[in-house]
PDB file of C-alpha atoms in Angstrom:
ATOM      1  CA  MET E   1     205.368  56.744  88.602  1.00 54.00           C
ATOM      2  CA  LYS E   2     204.904  58.948  91.610  1.00 84.00           C
ATOM      3  CA  ILE E   3     201.541  58.932  93.369  1.00 87.00           C
ATOM      4  CA  LYS E   4     200.973  62.658  92.744  1.00 86.00           C
ATOM      5  CA  GLN E   5     201.558  62.222  89.020  1.00 86.00           C
ATOM      6  CA  PHE E   6     199.310  59.150  88.962  1.00 88.00           C
ATOM      7  CA  ILE E   7     196.504  61.108  90.649  1.00 87.00           C
ATOM      8  CA  PHE E   8     196.966  63.996  88.221  1.00 88.00           C
ATOM      9  CA  ASN E   9     196.803  61.691  85.189  1.00 86.00           C
ATOM     10  CA  TYR E  10     193.629  60.083  86.546  1.00 88.00           C
ATOM     11  CA  LEU E  11     191.967  63.430  87.329  1.00 87.00           C
ATOM     12  CA  CYS E  12     193.085  64.870  84.008  1.00 85.00           C
ATOM     13  CA  LYS E  13     191.477  62.073  81.981  1.00 86.00           C
ATOM     14  CA  ARG E  14     188.318  62.244  84.087  1.00 87.00           C
ATOM     15  CA  TYR E  15     188.070  66.045  83.870  1.00 84.00           C
ATOM     16  CA  ILE E  16     188.566  66.071  80.090  1.00 83.00           C
ATOM     17  CA  LYS E  17     185.713  63.550  79.706  1.00 82.00           C
ATOM     18  CA  GLN E  18     183.386  65.383  82.119  1.00 83.00           C
ATOM     19  CA  VAL E  19     184.018  68.874  80.764  1.00 82.00           C
ATOM     20  CA  PRO E  20     184.047  68.528  76.986  1.00 79.00           C
ATOM     21  CA  ARG E  21     185.445  71.494  75.103  1.00 83.00           C
ATOM     22  CA  LYS E  22     185.079  72.583  71.521  1.00 86.00           C
ATOM     23  CA  PRO E  23     188.289  74.505  70.837  1.00 88.00           C
ATOM     24  CA  ARG E  24     187.889  77.775  68.972  1.00 89.00           C
ATOM     25  CA  PHE E  25     190.983  79.181  67.285  1.00 90.00           C
ATOM     26  CA  PRO E  26     191.814  82.732  68.434  1.00 89.00           C
ATOM     27  CA  HIS E  27     192.078  85.520  65.892  1.00 84.00           C
ATOM     28  CA  LEU E  28     194.859  87.781  67.131  1.00 84.00           C
ATOM     29  CA  ASP E  29     193.646  90.715  65.053  1.00 82.00           C
ATOM     30  CA  GLN E  30     190.713  91.045  67.471  1.00 84.00           C
ATOM     31  CA  PRO E  31     190.870  92.011  71.155  1.00 84.00           C
ATOM     32  CA  LEU E  32     191.073  88.842  73.238  1.00 89.00           C
ATOM     33  CA  LYS E  33     190.944  87.931  76.891  1.00 93.00           C
ATOM     34  CA  ILE E  34     194.105  85.932  77.574  1.00 94.00           C
ATOM     35  CA  MET E  35     195.349  83.887  80.537  1.00 95.00           C
ATOM     36  CA  ILE E  36     199.086  83.288  80.832  1.00 94.00           C
ATOM     37  CA  ILE E  37     200.434  80.774  83.329  1.00 95.00           C
ATOM     38  CA  TYR E  38     204.113  80.547  84.180  1.00 93.00           C
ATOM     39  CA  GLU E  39     206.627  79.390  86.742  1.00 90.00           C
ATOM     40  CA  SER E  40     207.695  82.319  88.894  1.00 88.00           C
ATOM     41  CA  ASP E  41     211.301  82.895  89.828  1.00 81.00           C
ATOM     42  CA  PRO E  42     212.038  82.481  93.568  1.00 80.00           C
ATOM     43  CA  LEU E  43     212.339  86.239  94.108  1.00 80.00           C
ATOM     44  CA  GLU E  44     209.017  86.805  92.290  1.00 80.00           C
ATOM     45  CA  ARG E  45     210.580  89.416  89.988  1.00 82.00           C
ATOM     46  CA  ASN E  46     209.654  87.745  86.695  1.00 84.00           C
ATOM     47  CA  ASP E  47     211.204  90.331  84.382  1.00 85.00           C
ATOM     48  CA  ALA E  48     210.693  88.157  81.291  1.00 87.00           C
ATOM     49  CA  ILE E  49     207.020  87.667  82.171  1.00 87.00           C
ATOM     50  CA  LYS E  50     206.583  91.419  82.641  1.00 88.00           C
ATOM     51  CA  SER E  51     207.979  92.036  79.148  1.00 89.00           C
ATOM     52  CA  ILE E  52     205.567  89.435  77.748  1.00 90.00           C
ATOM     53  CA  ARG E  53     202.702  91.212  79.509  1.00 89.00           C
ATOM     54  CA  GLN E  54     203.792  94.531  77.972  1.00 89.00           C
ATOM     55  CA  ASP E  55     203.819  92.922  74.524  1.00 89.00           C
ATOM     56  CA  MET E  56     200.286  91.628  75.042  1.00 88.00           C
ATOM     57  CA  LEU E  57     199.082  95.027  76.232  1.00 87.00           C
ATOM     58  CA  ARG E  58     200.619  96.619  73.114  1.00 87.00           C
ATOM     59  CA  ARG E  59     198.522  94.198  71.103  1.00 83.00           C
ATOM     60  CA  LEU E  60     195.464  95.535  73.004  1.00 82.00           C
ATOM     61  CA  MET E  61     194.811  92.234  74.740  1.00 87.00           C
ATOM     62  CA  ASP E  62     193.199  91.856  78.158  1.00 91.00           C
ATOM     63  CA  VAL E  63     195.835  89.813  79.999  1.00 93.00           C
ATOM     64  CA  THR E  64     195.599  87.890  83.258  1.00 92.00           C
ATOM     65  CA  MET E  65     198.720  86.177  84.544  1.00 93.00           C
ATOM     66  CA  TRP E  66     199.023  83.438  87.155  1.00 93.00           C
ATOM     67  CA  GLY E  67     202.393  82.230  88.309  1.00 91.00           C
ATOM     68  CA  TYR E  68     203.548  79.482  90.623  1.00 92.00           C
ATOM     69  CA  ALA E  69     206.493  79.705  93.016  1.00 90.00           C
ATOM     70  CA  GLU E  70     207.844  76.624  94.780  1.00 88.00           C
ATOM     71  CA  LYS E  71     207.664  78.193  98.242  1.00 86.00           C
ATOM     72  CA  THR E  72     205.153  78.746 101.034  1.00 86.00           C
ATOM     73  CA  ASP E  73     205.589  82.470 101.692  1.00 84.00           C
ATOM     74  CA  ILE E  74     204.426  84.460  98.647  1.00 84.00           C
ATOM     75  CA  GLN E  75     205.326  88.167  98.829  1.00 80.00           C
ATOM     76  CA  THR E  76     203.529  89.441  95.726  1.00 80.00           C
ATOM     77  CA  LEU E  77     200.100  90.974  96.198  1.00 73.00           C
ATOM     78  CA  ILE E  78     197.099  89.285  94.662  1.00 74.00           C
ATOM     79  CA  LEU E  79     195.804  91.627  91.981  1.00 73.00           C
ATOM     80  CA  PRO E  80     192.885  91.148  89.576  1.00 71.00           C
ATOM     81  CA  GLN E  81     195.236  90.776  86.593  1.00 84.00           C
ATOM     82  CA  SER E  82     198.220  89.132  88.274  1.00 86.00           C
ATOM     83  CA  ARG E  83     198.701  86.499  90.927  1.00 90.00           C
ATOM     84  CA  ILE E  84     201.411  84.181  92.186  1.00 91.00           C
ATOM     85  CA  ILE E  85     200.399  81.091  94.098  1.00 91.00           C
ATOM     86  CA  GLY E  86     202.606  78.817  96.161  1.00 91.00           C
ATOM     87  CA  LEU E  87     202.766  75.579  98.106  1.00 91.00           C
ATOM     88  CA  ASN E  88     200.094  76.693 100.597  1.00 92.00           C
ATOM     89  CA  ASP E  89     197.561  76.890  97.758  1.00 93.00           C
ATOM     90  CA  TYR E  90     197.815  73.145  97.046  1.00 92.00           C
ATOM     91  CA  ASN E  91     196.913  70.075  99.061  1.00 91.00           C
ATOM     92  CA  PHE E  92     199.189  67.168  99.951  1.00 86.00           C
ATOM     93  CA  PHE E  93     198.541  65.457  96.605  1.00 83.00           C
ATOM     94  CA  GLY E  94     199.474  68.544  94.582  1.00 84.00           C
ATOM     95  CA  LYS E  95     195.916  69.472  93.637  1.00 89.00           C
ATOM     96  CA  PRO E  96     194.943  73.144  93.990  1.00 93.00           C
ATOM     97  CA  LYS E  97     192.661  73.981  96.885  1.00 94.00           C
ATOM     98  CA  ASP E  98     189.013  74.751  96.118  1.00 94.00           C
ATOM     99  CA  TYR E  99     189.371  78.540  96.368  1.00 93.00           C
ATOM    100  CA  VAL E 100     192.140  78.480  93.732  1.00 92.00           C
ATOM    101  CA  VAL E 101     190.004  76.477  91.298  1.00 93.00           C
ATOM    102  CA  THR E 102     186.987  78.717  91.993  1.00 94.00           C
ATOM    103  CA  ASP E 103     189.013  81.881  91.348  1.00 91.00           C
ATOM    104  CA  LEU E 104     190.557  80.348  88.239  1.00 90.00           C
ATOM    105  CA  GLN E 105     187.225  79.305  86.751  1.00 91.00           C
ATOM    106  CA  ALA E 106     185.460  82.570  87.639  1.00 92.00           C
ATOM    107  CA  GLU E 107     186.603  84.046  84.320  1.00 92.00           C
ATOM    108  CA  HIS E 108     186.301  82.764  80.783  1.00 93.00           C
ATOM    109  CA  TYR E 109     189.280  83.320  78.461  1.00 94.00           C
ATOM    110  CA  ASP E 110     189.638  83.264  74.712  1.00 94.00           C
ATOM    111  CA  LEU E 111     193.197  81.937  74.913  1.00 94.00           C
ATOM    112  CA  LEU E 112     195.406  80.222  77.474  1.00 95.00           C
ATOM    113  CA  ILE E 113     199.141  80.571  76.894  1.00 94.00           C
ATOM    114  CA  ASP E 114     200.960  78.049  79.050  1.00 94.00           C
ATOM    115  CA  LEU E 115     204.592  79.082  79.474  1.00 92.00           C
ATOM    116  CA  THR E 116     205.411  76.013  81.547  1.00 87.00           C
ATOM    117  CA  THR E 117     208.756  74.759  80.307  1.00 82.00           C
ATOM    118  CA  HIS E 118     208.793  71.434  82.174  1.00 80.00           C
ATOM    119  CA  ALA E 119     206.304  69.107  83.864  1.00 81.00           C
ATOM    120  CA  CYS E 120     205.528  71.231  86.939  1.00 86.00           C
ATOM    121  CA  LEU E 121     202.478  69.557  88.474  1.00 89.00           C
ATOM    122  CA  PRO E 122     200.893  72.677  90.063  1.00 91.00           C
ATOM    123  CA  LEU E 123     201.000  74.472  86.722  1.00 92.00           C
ATOM    124  CA  ARG E 124     199.587  71.408  84.940  1.00 92.00           C
ATOM    125  CA  TYR E 125     196.521  71.683  87.192  1.00 93.00           C
ATOM    126  CA  LEU E 126     196.170  75.385  86.365  1.00 94.00           C
ATOM    127  CA  ALA E 127     196.276  74.597  82.645  1.00 93.00           C
ATOM    128  CA  LEU E 128     193.697  71.850  83.112  1.00 92.00           C
ATOM    129  CA  TYR E 129     191.216  73.914  85.128  1.00 93.00           C
ATOM    130  CA  THR E 130     191.440  77.189  83.154  1.00 93.00           C
ATOM    131  CA  ASP E 131     188.227  77.867  81.240  1.00 93.00           C
ATOM    132  CA  ALA E 132     189.564  78.873  77.820  1.00 94.00           C
ATOM    133  CA  ASP E 133     188.375  78.474  74.239  1.00 94.00           C
ATOM    134  CA  PHE E 134     191.887  77.608  73.043  1.00 94.00           C
ATOM    135  CA  LYS E 135     194.920  76.379  74.978  1.00 94.00           C
ATOM    136  CA  ALA E 136     198.498  76.554  73.705  1.00 94.00           C
ATOM    137  CA  GLY E 137     201.710  75.357  75.309  1.00 91.00           C
ATOM    138  CA  LEU E 138     204.562  72.890  75.322  1.00 88.00           C
ATOM    139  CA  ASN E 139     203.672  69.252  74.642  1.00 85.00           C
ATOM    140  CA  LEU E 140     204.064  67.515  78.000  1.00 80.00           C
ATOM    141  CA  GLY E 141     201.960  64.484  77.106  1.00 77.00           C
ATOM    142  CA  GLU E 142     198.698  65.145  78.962  1.00 78.00           C
ATOM    143  CA  GLY E 143     196.525  66.307  76.069  1.00 81.00           C
ATOM    144  CA  ILE E 144     195.451  69.468  77.876  1.00 89.00           C
ATOM    145  CA  HIS E 145     196.391  71.874  75.090  1.00 89.00           C
ATOM    146  CA  ASP E 146     194.793  72.359  71.694  1.00 90.00           C
ATOM    147  CA  MET E 147     198.057  73.519  70.135  1.00 91.00           C
ATOM    148  CA  MET E 148     201.196  71.812  71.448  1.00 90.00           C
ATOM    149  CA  LEU E 149     204.759  72.694  70.594  1.00 88.00           C
ATOM    150  CA  SER E 150     207.388  69.993  70.748  1.00 83.00           C
ATOM    151  CA  LEU E 151     211.074  70.436  71.353  1.00 71.00           C
ATOM    152  CA  PRO E 152     213.520  68.836  68.943  1.00 66.00           C
ATOM    153  CA  ASP E 153     215.146  65.612  70.079  1.00 58.00           C
ATOM    154  CA  LEU E 154     218.132  66.249  72.313  1.00 46.00           C
ATOM    155  CA  THR E 155     221.568  64.916  71.665  1.00 45.00           C
ATOM    156  CA  PRO E 156     223.381  63.092  74.500  1.00 46.00           C
ATOM    157  CA  GLU E 157     225.713  66.098  74.868  1.00 49.00           C
ATOM    158  CA  GLN E 158     222.736  68.347  75.621  1.00 46.00           C
ATOM    159  CA  GLY E 159     221.479  66.108  78.385  1.00 43.00           C
ATOM    160  CA  GLU E 160     217.936  64.997  79.077  1.00 42.00           C
ATOM    161  CA  MET E 161     216.533  68.397  79.976  1.00 41.00           C
ATOM    162  CA  ALA E 162     217.277  71.480  77.931  1.00 45.00           C
ATOM    163  CA  THR E 163     216.423  74.781  79.483  1.00 51.00           C
ATOM    164  CA  VAL E 164     213.657  76.464  77.550  1.00 65.00           C
ATOM    165  CA  GLU E 165     213.102  80.117  78.267  1.00 82.00           C
ATOM    166  CA  ALA E 166     209.540  81.355  78.727  1.00 85.00           C
ATOM    167  CA  THR E 167     210.158  84.208  76.268  1.00 88.00           C
ATOM    168  CA  TRP E 168     211.282  81.754  73.577  1.00 88.00           C
ATOM    169  CA  LEU E 169     208.174  79.638  74.145  1.00 89.00           C
ATOM    170  CA  TYR E 170     205.954  82.735  74.053  1.00 92.00           C
ATOM    171  CA  ASP E 171     207.563  83.891  70.797  1.00 91.00           C
ATOM    172  CA  GLN E 172     207.018  80.458  69.232  1.00 91.00           C
ATOM    173  CA  ILE E 173     203.369  80.293  70.312  1.00 92.00           C
ATOM    174  CA  MET E 174     202.652  83.805  69.033  1.00 91.00           C
ATOM    175  CA  ASN E 175     204.449  83.046  65.760  1.00 90.00           C
ATOM    176  CA  TYR E 176     202.272  80.007  65.133  1.00 90.00           C
ATOM    177  CA  LEU E 177     199.070  81.746  66.216  1.00 90.00           C
ATOM    178  CA  THR E 178     199.690  84.635  63.816  1.00 88.00           C
ATOM    179  CA  THR E 179     200.808  82.352  60.963  1.00 88.00           C
ATOM    180  CA  ILE E 180     197.971  79.832  61.102  1.00 84.00           C
ATOM    181  CA  LYS E 181     194.754  80.890  59.428  1.00 70.00           C
ATOM    182  CA  SER E 182     191.540  79.379  60.730  1.00 65.00           C
ATOM    183  CA  ASN E 183     188.028  79.089  59.333  1.00 62.00           C
ATOM    184  CA  ASP E 184     186.459  79.599  62.767  1.00 57.00           C
TER     185      ASP E 184
END
């Protein structure tokens, strides 16, 4: 196991114990404040993410989106509802710098939608530190999310990693959130 992953696992377990949460299921028929985290494309265009944002706005949701690009020079402006962070926003061990965590925890969200499609450590930290009543995303084994989707087992012909599109993951999460009825 790599040292960065070991540190993340340790901090994740410690953070979950120190900051207990009581998940509250979101009711999508009400206006919600939603945080979406995703992996940005290298050119920072993110057309699929923009279409997801438009869908959320049609649903009358207040949406904030944070992306991560694996580069040091981020071109996109930091806006109140949208932000892309890069390598300069993390320390040597892969942990976000204090100002990133402070900005992330400055707002409380009803729902976190994690569109991370593989174990990208910087995005795992964002999912961990987001203050949200309910967290949904792909099951990557950390126990960060309240609702975790799992991919079907892959055949040897498909290889170890199948490419999962963020829009497919978003559609699956929204399908389950609208289908499940909660007593909350």
